[in-house]
Coordinates of C-alpha atoms in Angstrom, one line a residue:
M1 CA -35.1 3.0 2.2
T2 CA -33.1 3.8 5.5
S3 CA -29.5 3.6 5.8
Q4 CA -28.8 0.8 8.3
H5 CA -26.3 -1.9 8.7
P6 CA -27.1 -5.5 8.4
S7 CA -27.7 -6.9 11.9
S8 CA -24.6 -8.9 13.5
D9 CA -26.8 -11.9 13.8
R10 CA -27.3 -12.0 9.8
I11 CA -23.6 -11.3 9.1
A12 CA -22.4 -14.1 11.4
A13 CA -24.9 -16.5 9.8
L14 CA -23.8 -15.7 6.5
Q15 CA -20.1 -15.6 7.6
Q16 CA -20.7 -19.3 8.9
A17 CA -22.5 -20.5 5.7
E18 CA -19.4 -18.9 3.6
R19 CA -17.0 -20.9 5.8
E20 CA -18.5 -23.8 5.3
R21 CA -18.7 -23.3 1.4
F22 CA -14.9 -22.7 1.4
M23 CA -14.3 -25.9 3.2
A24 CA -16.3 -28.0 0.8
T25 CA -14.6 -26.5 -2.2
H26 CA -11.2 -26.2 -1.5
P27 CA -9.9 -29.6 -0.2
A28 CA -6.5 -29.2 -1.5
S29 CA -5.7 -25.8 0.0
L30 CA -6.9 -27.3 3.4
A31 CA -4.7 -29.9 3.2
L32 CA -1.7 -27.6 2.4
T33 CA -2.6 -25.6 4.9
D34 CA -2.3 -28.8 7.2
A35 CA 0.7 -30.0 6.0
A36 CA 2.5 -26.6 5.8
H37 CA 2.4 -26.5 9.8
A38 CA 5.1 -28.9 9.6
H39 CA 8.1 -26.4 8.4
Y40 CA 6.4 -23.0 8.2
L41 CA 5.6 -20.8 11.4
F42 CA 1.6 -20.4 11.4
G43 CA 1.8 -22.7 8.0
V44 CA 2.8 -20.0 5.7
P45 CA 6.2 -18.3 4.7
L46 CA 5.2 -15.0 5.8
H47 CA 2.6 -14.6 8.6
W48 CA 0.6 -12.1 7.0
M49 CA -0.6 -14.7 4.5
R50 CA -2.8 -16.0 7.1
D51 CA -4.8 -12.8 7.7
W52 CA -7.2 -13.4 5.1
P53 CA -11.0 -14.3 6.4
S54 CA -10.9 -17.7 4.9
P55 CA -11.0 -20.9 7.5
A56 CA -7.9 -22.1 5.5
T57 CA -5.1 -20.4 3.5
L58 CA -5.6 -20.2 -0.3
F59 CA -2.8 -22.0 -1.9
V60 CA -1.8 -20.6 -5.6
N61 CA -0.9 -22.3 -8.4
E62 CA -0.5 -19.6 -10.8
A63 CA -1.1 -16.1 -11.4
Q64 CA -1.2 -14.4 -14.8
G65 CA -2.8 -11.0 -15.7
V66 CA -5.6 -10.6 -13.2
T67 CA -6.3 -14.4 -13.0
L68 CA -5.3 -16.7 -10.1
Q69 CA -5.6 -20.4 -10.4
C70 CA -5.6 -21.9 -6.9
A71 CA -4.4 -25.4 -5.7
D72 CA -8.0 -26.7 -6.5
G73 CA -8.1 -25.3 -9.9
L74 CA -10.6 -22.7 -9.2
R75 CA -9.9 -19.4 -10.7
Y76 CA -10.2 -15.8 -9.3
T77 CA -10.3 -12.3 -10.8
D78 CA -7.9 -10.6 -8.7
F79 CA -8.5 -7.1 -7.4
C80 CA -6.0 -7.5 -4.6
L81 CA -3.0 -7.8 -6.9
G82 CA -0.6 -8.4 -4.2
D83 CA -1.9 -5.5 -2.5
T84 CA -0.3 -3.3 -5.0
G85 CA 3.1 -5.3 -5.8
A86 CA 1.4 -6.6 -9.1
M87 CA -0.5 -3.5 -9.8
F88 CA 0.4 -3.7 -13.3
G89 CA -1.1 -7.4 -13.5
H90 CA 0.8 -10.7 -12.9
S91 CA 3.9 -11.6 -15.1
P92 CA 3.2 -9.0 -17.7
A93 CA 5.0 -10.4 -20.5
P94 CA 7.8 -7.6 -21.2
L95 CA 8.5 -8.1 -17.8
A96 CA 8.7 -11.8 -17.5
Q97 CA 10.6 -11.8 -20.8
A98 CA 13.4 -9.3 -19.1
I99 CA 13.7 -11.4 -16.0
A100 CA 14.3 -14.7 -18.0
Q101 CA 16.8 -13.2 -20.3
Q102 CA 18.8 -11.4 -17.5
A103 CA 18.4 -14.6 -15.4
A104 CA 20.5 -16.3 -18.1
H105 CA 23.4 -13.8 -17.6
G106 CA 23.9 -13.1 -14.0
L107 CA 21.7 -12.1 -10.9
T108 CA 24.0 -10.1 -8.5
C109 CA 27.7 -8.9 -8.7
M110 CA 27.4 -6.1 -6.0
L111 CA 28.5 -3.8 -9.3
P112 CA 26.6 -1.4 -11.5
A113 CA 25.0 -3.4 -14.7
A114 CA 25.6 -1.6 -17.9
N115 CA 22.0 -0.6 -18.3
T116 CA 22.2 1.3 -15.0
V117 CA 22.4 4.6 -16.7
A118 CA 19.3 4.2 -18.8
V119 CA 17.4 3.0 -16.1
G120 CA 18.5 6.3 -14.3
E121 CA 17.2 8.4 -16.9
S122 CA 13.9 6.3 -17.0
L123 CA 13.4 7.0 -13.5
A124 CA 14.0 10.6 -13.8
R125 CA 11.5 10.8 -16.9
V126 CA 8.5 8.9 -15.0
F127 CA 9.1 10.5 -11.5
G128 CA 10.6 13.8 -12.1
L129 CA 13.6 13.7 -9.8
P130 CA 17.1 13.7 -10.9
M131 CA 19.0 11.4 -8.4
W132 CA 18.2 8.0 -7.3
Q133 CA 19.4 4.9 -5.1
M134 CA 18.0 1.5 -4.9
A135 CA 16.7 -0.9 -2.3
L136 CA 15.1 -4.2 -2.2
T137 CA 12.0 -3.3 -0.8
A138 CA 10.0 0.2 0.6
S139 CA 10.7 -0.6 3.9
D140 CA 14.6 -0.5 3.3
A141 CA 14.2 2.6 1.2
N142 CA 12.4 4.3 4.1
R143 CA 14.9 3.4 6.6
F144 CA 17.8 4.6 4.4
V145 CA 16.1 7.6 3.8
L146 CA 15.4 8.4 7.5
R147 CA 19.1 8.0 8.0
W148 CA 20.1 10.3 5.4
A149 CA 17.7 13.0 6.5
R150 CA 18.7 13.0 10.0
A151 CA 22.2 13.1 9.0
I152 CA 22.0 15.9 6.7
T153 CA 19.8 18.2 8.9
Q154 CA 21.2 17.0 12.0
R155 CA 18.0 16.9 13.9
P156 CA 16.7 13.7 15.7
Q157 CA 12.9 13.8 15.3
L158 CA 10.6 12.0 12.7
L159 CA 7.2 13.0 12.1
V160 CA 4.1 11.0 10.5
F161 CA 0.6 10.9 10.3
D162 CA -1.5 8.8 12.6
G163 CA -2.5 5.4 10.7
C164 CA 0.3 5.9 8.3
Y165 CA 2.0 2.8 6.7
H166 CA 5.7 2.9 5.5
G167 CA 6.7 -0.9 5.7
A168 CA 8.5 -2.3 8.9
V169 CA 10.4 0.8 9.6
D170 CA 10.6 0.9 13.4
D171 CA 10.4 4.3 13.7
T172 CA 6.9 4.7 12.0
L173 CA 5.3 1.8 14.2
V174 CA 3.8 4.2 17.0
D175 CA 0.3 5.4 17.7
L176 CA -1.2 8.8 18.5
D177 CA -3.1 8.7 22.1
P178 CA -6.3 10.6 21.0
A179 CA -7.0 12.0 24.4
T180 CA -3.5 13.4 25.3
G181 CA -2.0 14.0 21.5
H182 CA 1.1 11.9 22.5
T183 CA 3.0 9.3 20.6
L184 CA 2.5 5.8 22.0
A185 CA 4.7 2.6 21.1
R186 CA 2.3 0.5 19.1
P187 CA 1.3 -2.7 21.6
S188 CA 1.1 -5.0 18.5
V189 CA 4.4 -5.0 17.5
L190 CA 6.7 -7.7 18.5
G191 CA 10.1 -7.5 20.5
Q192 CA 10.4 -3.8 21.1
V193 CA 13.2 -2.5 23.2
H194 CA 13.8 1.0 22.0
N195 CA 11.1 3.5 22.9
H196 CA 10.6 5.2 19.2
A197 CA 8.0 7.6 20.9
H198 CA 11.0 9.6 22.0
F199 CA 11.9 10.3 18.5
T200 CA 8.9 10.0 16.6
R201 CA 5.8 12.6 16.6
V202 CA 2.4 11.4 15.2
V203 CA -0.3 14.0 14.1
P204 CA -3.6 13.4 12.5
F205 CA -4.0 13.5 8.8
N206 CA -5.5 16.6 7.3
D207 CA -4.7 18.5 10.6
L208 CA -2.8 21.6 9.8
A209 CA -2.7 23.2 13.3
A210 CA -1.4 19.8 14.7
L211 CA 1.2 19.5 11.9
E212 CA 2.4 23.2 12.7
A213 CA 2.6 22.4 16.1
A214 CA 5.0 19.5 15.8
L215 CA 6.9 21.4 13.4
V216 CA 7.5 24.6 15.5
Q217 CA 10.3 23.3 17.7
G218 CA 12.7 23.1 15.0
D219 CA 13.7 19.6 15.7
V220 CA 12.0 17.6 12.9
A221 CA 14.4 16.1 10.3
C222 CA 11.4 15.1 8.1
L223 CA 7.8 14.4 7.5
L224 CA 7.7 10.6 6.2
A225 CA 4.1 10.7 4.6
E226 CA 2.0 9.0 2.0
P227 CA -0.1 11.5 -0.1
A228 CA -3.2 9.9 1.3
L229 CA -3.6 7.2 3.8
T230 CA -4.0 4.0 2.0
N231 CA -3.6 1.2 4.8
F232 CA -5.9 2.2 7.4
G233 CA -8.6 2.5 4.9
L234 CA -8.2 5.1 2.1
V235 CA -8.1 8.7 3.6
P236 CA -7.8 11.5 1.0
P237 CA -6.0 14.6 1.6
E238 CA -8.4 17.8 1.8
P239 CA -8.3 20.4 -0.9
G240 CA -5.4 22.5 -0.1
F241 CA -3.8 20.5 2.5
W242 CA -0.7 19.6 0.9
A243 CA 0.1 22.8 -0.5
A244 CA -0.1 24.5 3.1
A245 CA 1.6 21.3 4.4
R246 CA 4.7 21.7 2.2
A247 CA 4.8 25.4 3.1
L248 CA 5.0 24.6 6.8
C249 CA 7.7 21.9 6.1
R250 CA 9.6 24.7 4.1
A251 CA 9.2 27.3 6.8
H252 CA 10.7 25.1 9.9
G253 CA 13.5 23.5 7.7
T254 CA 11.8 20.0 7.5
L255 CA 12.3 17.6 4.7
F256 CA 9.5 16.0 3.0
V257 CA 9.6 12.5 2.4
C258 CA 6.7 11.1 0.1
D259 CA 6.0 7.6 0.3
E260 CA 4.1 6.7 -3.1
T261 CA 4.3 2.8 -2.7
H262 CA 0.6 2.6 -2.8
T263 CA -0.3 6.0 -4.2
I264 CA 1.3 5.1 -7.4
S265 CA -2.0 4.1 -8.5
T266 CA -2.7 7.6 -8.6
A267 CA -1.3 8.7 -12.2
L268 CA 1.8 8.0 -14.3
G269 CA 4.7 9.3 -12.0
G270 CA 2.6 9.0 -9.0
Y271 CA 0.3 11.3 -6.7
A272 CA 3.3 13.8 -5.9
R273 CA 4.1 14.6 -9.8
A274 CA 0.6 14.7 -10.6
N275 CA -0.4 17.1 -7.9
G276 CA 2.9 19.3 -7.8
L277 CA 4.1 18.2 -4.3
A278 CA 7.7 18.8 -5.0
P279 CA 9.2 16.3 -2.2
D280 CA 12.7 16.3 -1.2
F281 CA 12.8 12.7 -1.3
L282 CA 10.5 10.3 -3.0
V283 CA 10.0 6.4 -2.0
V284 CA 8.4 3.6 -4.3
G285 CA 8.4 0.1 -3.8
K286 CA 6.1 -2.9 -4.6
A287 CA 5.1 -2.2 -8.0
V288 CA 7.9 -0.1 -9.2
A289 CA 9.6 -3.2 -10.8
G290 CA 6.3 -4.8 -11.8
G291 CA 6.2 -6.9 -8.4
L292 CA 9.8 -8.2 -8.4
P293 CA 11.6 -7.1 -5.1
C294 CA 13.0 -3.9 -5.9
A295 CA 12.5 -0.3 -4.4
V296 CA 14.0 3.0 -5.5
Y297 CA 14.3 6.3 -3.6
G298 CA 14.8 9.6 -5.6
F299 CA 16.0 13.1 -4.3
T300 CA 16.6 16.6 -5.5
Q301 CA 19.9 17.9 -6.6
E302 CA 20.2 20.0 -3.7
V303 CA 19.4 17.1 -1.3
A304 CA 22.3 15.0 -3.1
Q305 CA 24.7 17.7 -2.2
R306 CA 23.7 17.5 1.2
M307 CA 24.2 13.6 1.2
R308 CA 27.5 13.9 -0.2
Q309 CA 28.6 16.2 2.2
A310 CA 27.5 14.1 5.1
K311 CA 28.9 11.3 3.7
Q312 CA 32.4 12.6 3.3
A313 CA 32.3 14.2 6.9
A314 CA 31.8 10.8 8.2
P315 CA 34.4 8.2 9.3
E316 CA 35.2 5.5 7.0
G317 CA 32.9 2.3 7.8
H318 CA 29.4 1.1 7.3
S319 CA 26.9 3.9 6.9
G320 CA 23.9 1.7 8.0
I321 CA 22.6 2.4 4.5
G322 CA 22.4 -0.5 1.7
T323 CA 22.1 -3.9 1.7
T324 CA 24.1 -6.4 -0.5
L325 CA 21.5 -7.2 -3.2
S326 CA 20.4 -3.7 -3.5
G327 CA 20.7 -2.7 -7.1
N328 CA 21.2 -6.1 -8.3
A329 CA 21.3 -7.1 -12.0
L330 CA 17.9 -8.8 -12.2
A331 CA 16.1 -5.9 -10.4
L332 CA 17.6 -3.5 -12.6
A333 CA 16.4 -5.5 -15.9
A334 CA 13.0 -5.8 -14.2
L335 CA 13.0 -2.1 -13.5
Q336 CA 14.0 -1.2 -16.8
A337 CA 11.2 -3.2 -18.5
A338 CA 8.6 -1.9 -15.9
L339 CA 9.6 1.7 -16.5
T340 CA 9.4 1.2 -20.3
H341 CA 6.4 -0.9 -20.7
L342 CA 4.4 -0.7 -17.7
H343 CA 4.5 3.0 -16.4
T344 CA 3.1 4.4 -19.4
N345 CA 0.0 6.8 -20.3
A346 CA -1.7 3.8 -22.0
S347 CA -1.6 1.9 -18.9
Y348 CA -2.8 4.4 -16.8
A349 CA -5.5 5.8 -19.2
H350 CA -7.0 2.0 -19.3
M351 CA -6.5 1.7 -15.3
L352 CA -8.0 5.4 -14.4
A353 CA -11.2 5.1 -16.8
L354 CA -12.1 1.4 -15.8
A355 CA -11.7 2.2 -11.9
E356 CA -14.0 5.3 -12.4
R357 CA -16.5 2.8 -14.1
L358 CA -16.3 0.4 -11.4
E359 CA -16.5 3.2 -8.5
H360 CA -19.8 4.5 -10.3
G361 CA -21.3 0.7 -10.3
L362 CA -20.5 0.3 -6.6
T363 CA -21.8 3.6 -5.5
E364 CA -24.8 3.3 -7.5
R365 CA -25.4 0.0 -5.9
I366 CA -24.9 1.1 -2.5
E367 CA -27.4 4.1 -3.0
H368 CA -30.2 1.7 -4.4
A369 CA -29.5 -0.5 -1.4
G370 CA -29.7 2.0 1.5
M371 CA -26.6 0.9 2.9
P372 CA -24.4 3.4 5.0
W373 CA -21.6 2.8 3.1
T374 CA -19.2 4.9 0.6
V375 CA -16.6 4.4 -1.8
T376 CA -13.5 6.4 -1.9
R377 CA -11.2 6.1 -4.9
L378 CA -7.7 7.4 -5.8
G379 CA -7.0 6.9 -9.2
A380 CA -6.9 3.2 -10.0
R381 CA -7.2 2.4 -6.2
M382 CA -10.3 2.5 -4.5
E383 CA -11.9 1.4 -1.0
L384 CA -15.2 -0.1 -0.2
Q385 CA -15.7 1.9 3.3
F386 CA -18.4 0.4 5.6
M387 CA -19.1 3.9 7.1
P388 CA -21.4 6.7 5.5
E389 CA -18.8 9.3 4.4
T390 CA -15.0 9.1 3.3
P391 CA -12.9 9.6 6.7
R392 CA -10.8 12.4 7.3
H393 CA -8.1 11.0 9.6
A394 CA -7.4 7.5 11.1
Q395 CA -9.8 8.2 14.0
D396 CA -12.8 8.3 11.8
V397 CA -11.8 4.9 10.7
R398 CA -11.5 3.4 14.2
D399 CA -14.9 4.9 15.2
H400 CA -16.7 3.6 12.2
A401 CA -14.8 0.3 10.9
R402 CA -16.9 -2.7 10.7
S403 CA -14.5 -5.6 10.9
E404 CA -17.3 -8.5 10.7
L405 CA -18.8 -6.8 7.5
E406 CA -15.5 -6.6 6.1
A407 CA -14.7 -10.3 6.9
L408 CA -17.7 -11.2 5.3
T409 CA -17.6 -9.2 2.1
H410 CA -14.2 -10.9 1.4
L411 CA -15.0 -14.4 1.8
F412 CA -18.5 -14.1 0.3
M413 CA -16.5 -12.6 -2.7
L414 CA -13.7 -15.1 -2.7
N415 CA -16.2 -18.0 -2.6
R416 CA -17.9 -16.5 -5.9
G417 CA -14.2 -15.9 -7.7
V418 CA -13.3 -12.2 -6.5
L419 CA -10.4 -11.5 -4.7
L420 CA -10.3 -8.3 -2.5
T421 CA -7.3 -7.1 -0.5
P422 CA -7.2 -8.3 3.2
F423 CA -7.1 -6.1 6.1
H424 CA -9.3 -3.8 4.5
S425 CA -11.8 -3.9 1.1
M426 CA -9.2 -2.2 -1.0
L427 CA -9.8 -2.7 -4.9
L428 CA -7.1 -2.1 -7.5
V429 CA -7.6 -2.0 -11.4
S430 CA -4.4 -2.8 -13.5
P431 CA -3.8 -2.4 -17.2
A432 CA -4.9 -6.2 -17.7
T433 CA -8.3 -5.6 -15.7
T434 CA -11.2 -5.8 -18.2
A435 CA -14.7 -4.4 -18.2
Q436 CA -16.0 -7.9 -18.0
D437 CA -13.7 -8.4 -14.9
A438 CA -15.4 -5.2 -13.3
E439 CA -18.6 -6.3 -14.2
Q440 CA -18.1 -9.8 -12.9
L441 CA -17.3 -8.0 -9.4
L442 CA -20.6 -6.0 -9.6
Q443 CA -22.6 -8.9 -10.2
V444 CA -21.1 -10.5 -7.0
F445 CA -21.5 -7.5 -5.1
D446 CA -25.3 -7.6 -6.1
A447 CA -25.4 -11.0 -4.7
L448 CA -23.9 -9.8 -1.2
L449 CA -26.2 -7.2 -1.1
A450 CA -29.2 -9.5 -1.6
A451 CA -28.0 -12.0 0.8
L452 CA -27.7 -9.2 3.4
A453 CA -31.1 -7.9 2.7
D454 CA -32.7 -11.4 3.0
P455 CA -34.5 -11.9 6.6

């Protein structure tokens, strides 16, 4: 059987049929989409919520475990899970109980709650770093860490990988010019007035020579990186890459900031702990408190001492680090419940075993159908990639991505009760995902392959 993508005409015809099917079966979501435009830009509270391939926004009534129910009463098995925010499932009982109990006793005081010490001990136990601070989102945590890193090193430059994702951090919203190797301002970013390309260097992932060339000038405060690229498709590190990269950072006095917001799906404590990366700073958001807005950043004792010295040497006044609701009592309660009941060996044992079975099922079907596609997995997270092999860096994704095939796959599966992550075809397995859920996805994938094969 030949390895060849389906024709563009076939994909377009199927996409049109799926759009019509969605509109026929979702009258309530269609009506809500129209009505929401009266008070919400693009008809949604966050404009990303329109970045799904459906002809109207899917409005949700309820989310429990891995099941969503939309405004039309239809049910979906959720493999998106809020793009990792609900990685442990929607509203796990221990989390819901902790939030409800705390809500009756105060939400925020701008003072530490009595469980603060216990939460700190749990963070150290799960993630392996001794010292911590809190924020509301990983974007905030990354911003604050960048300030700390520049303050304690007295260096201006930031280093990131091409295709990185660190939330809405201005310094990281830059691209690599493949022709020159220079940093470019990202044209899609709105309202830019500062040239972040002057203070951020971008290098290809998995490229040690480029990494060393960026560090050798001795002016890079920190390398801010995910252990694997996760928002530009899934691009894993090559064997030995991180050991060499960490050695380069140490040799050139550059701090390593590990953003585990997505790669927390790798193992209990995240990729860095499972693979001995020993970061100077660690950032975790989204799923860390079960999906309640909360993020944390941890650091070593040596870094903590340098942070204290930088703060004590600075004049009195706002440091530019922190927001009023950071570390609020509700977030601490949710975080404590999540660290106790969700971040467990049992959770990950189930997630990883079922993800491996799902990966095998998808790969087997792709090979049988003769499609030039691949599946790349990192723990409980995997990516259906419409390219013949796992990408090595972001440019591989740019060169081989098939956006029209991704859009069809999303909508085809959504119309049959399976939800994937928008922007890219990511699947996430949670402790609440069952073997039956995985089998449902595989059956719908079989139907997609059959539809693509029809003349």
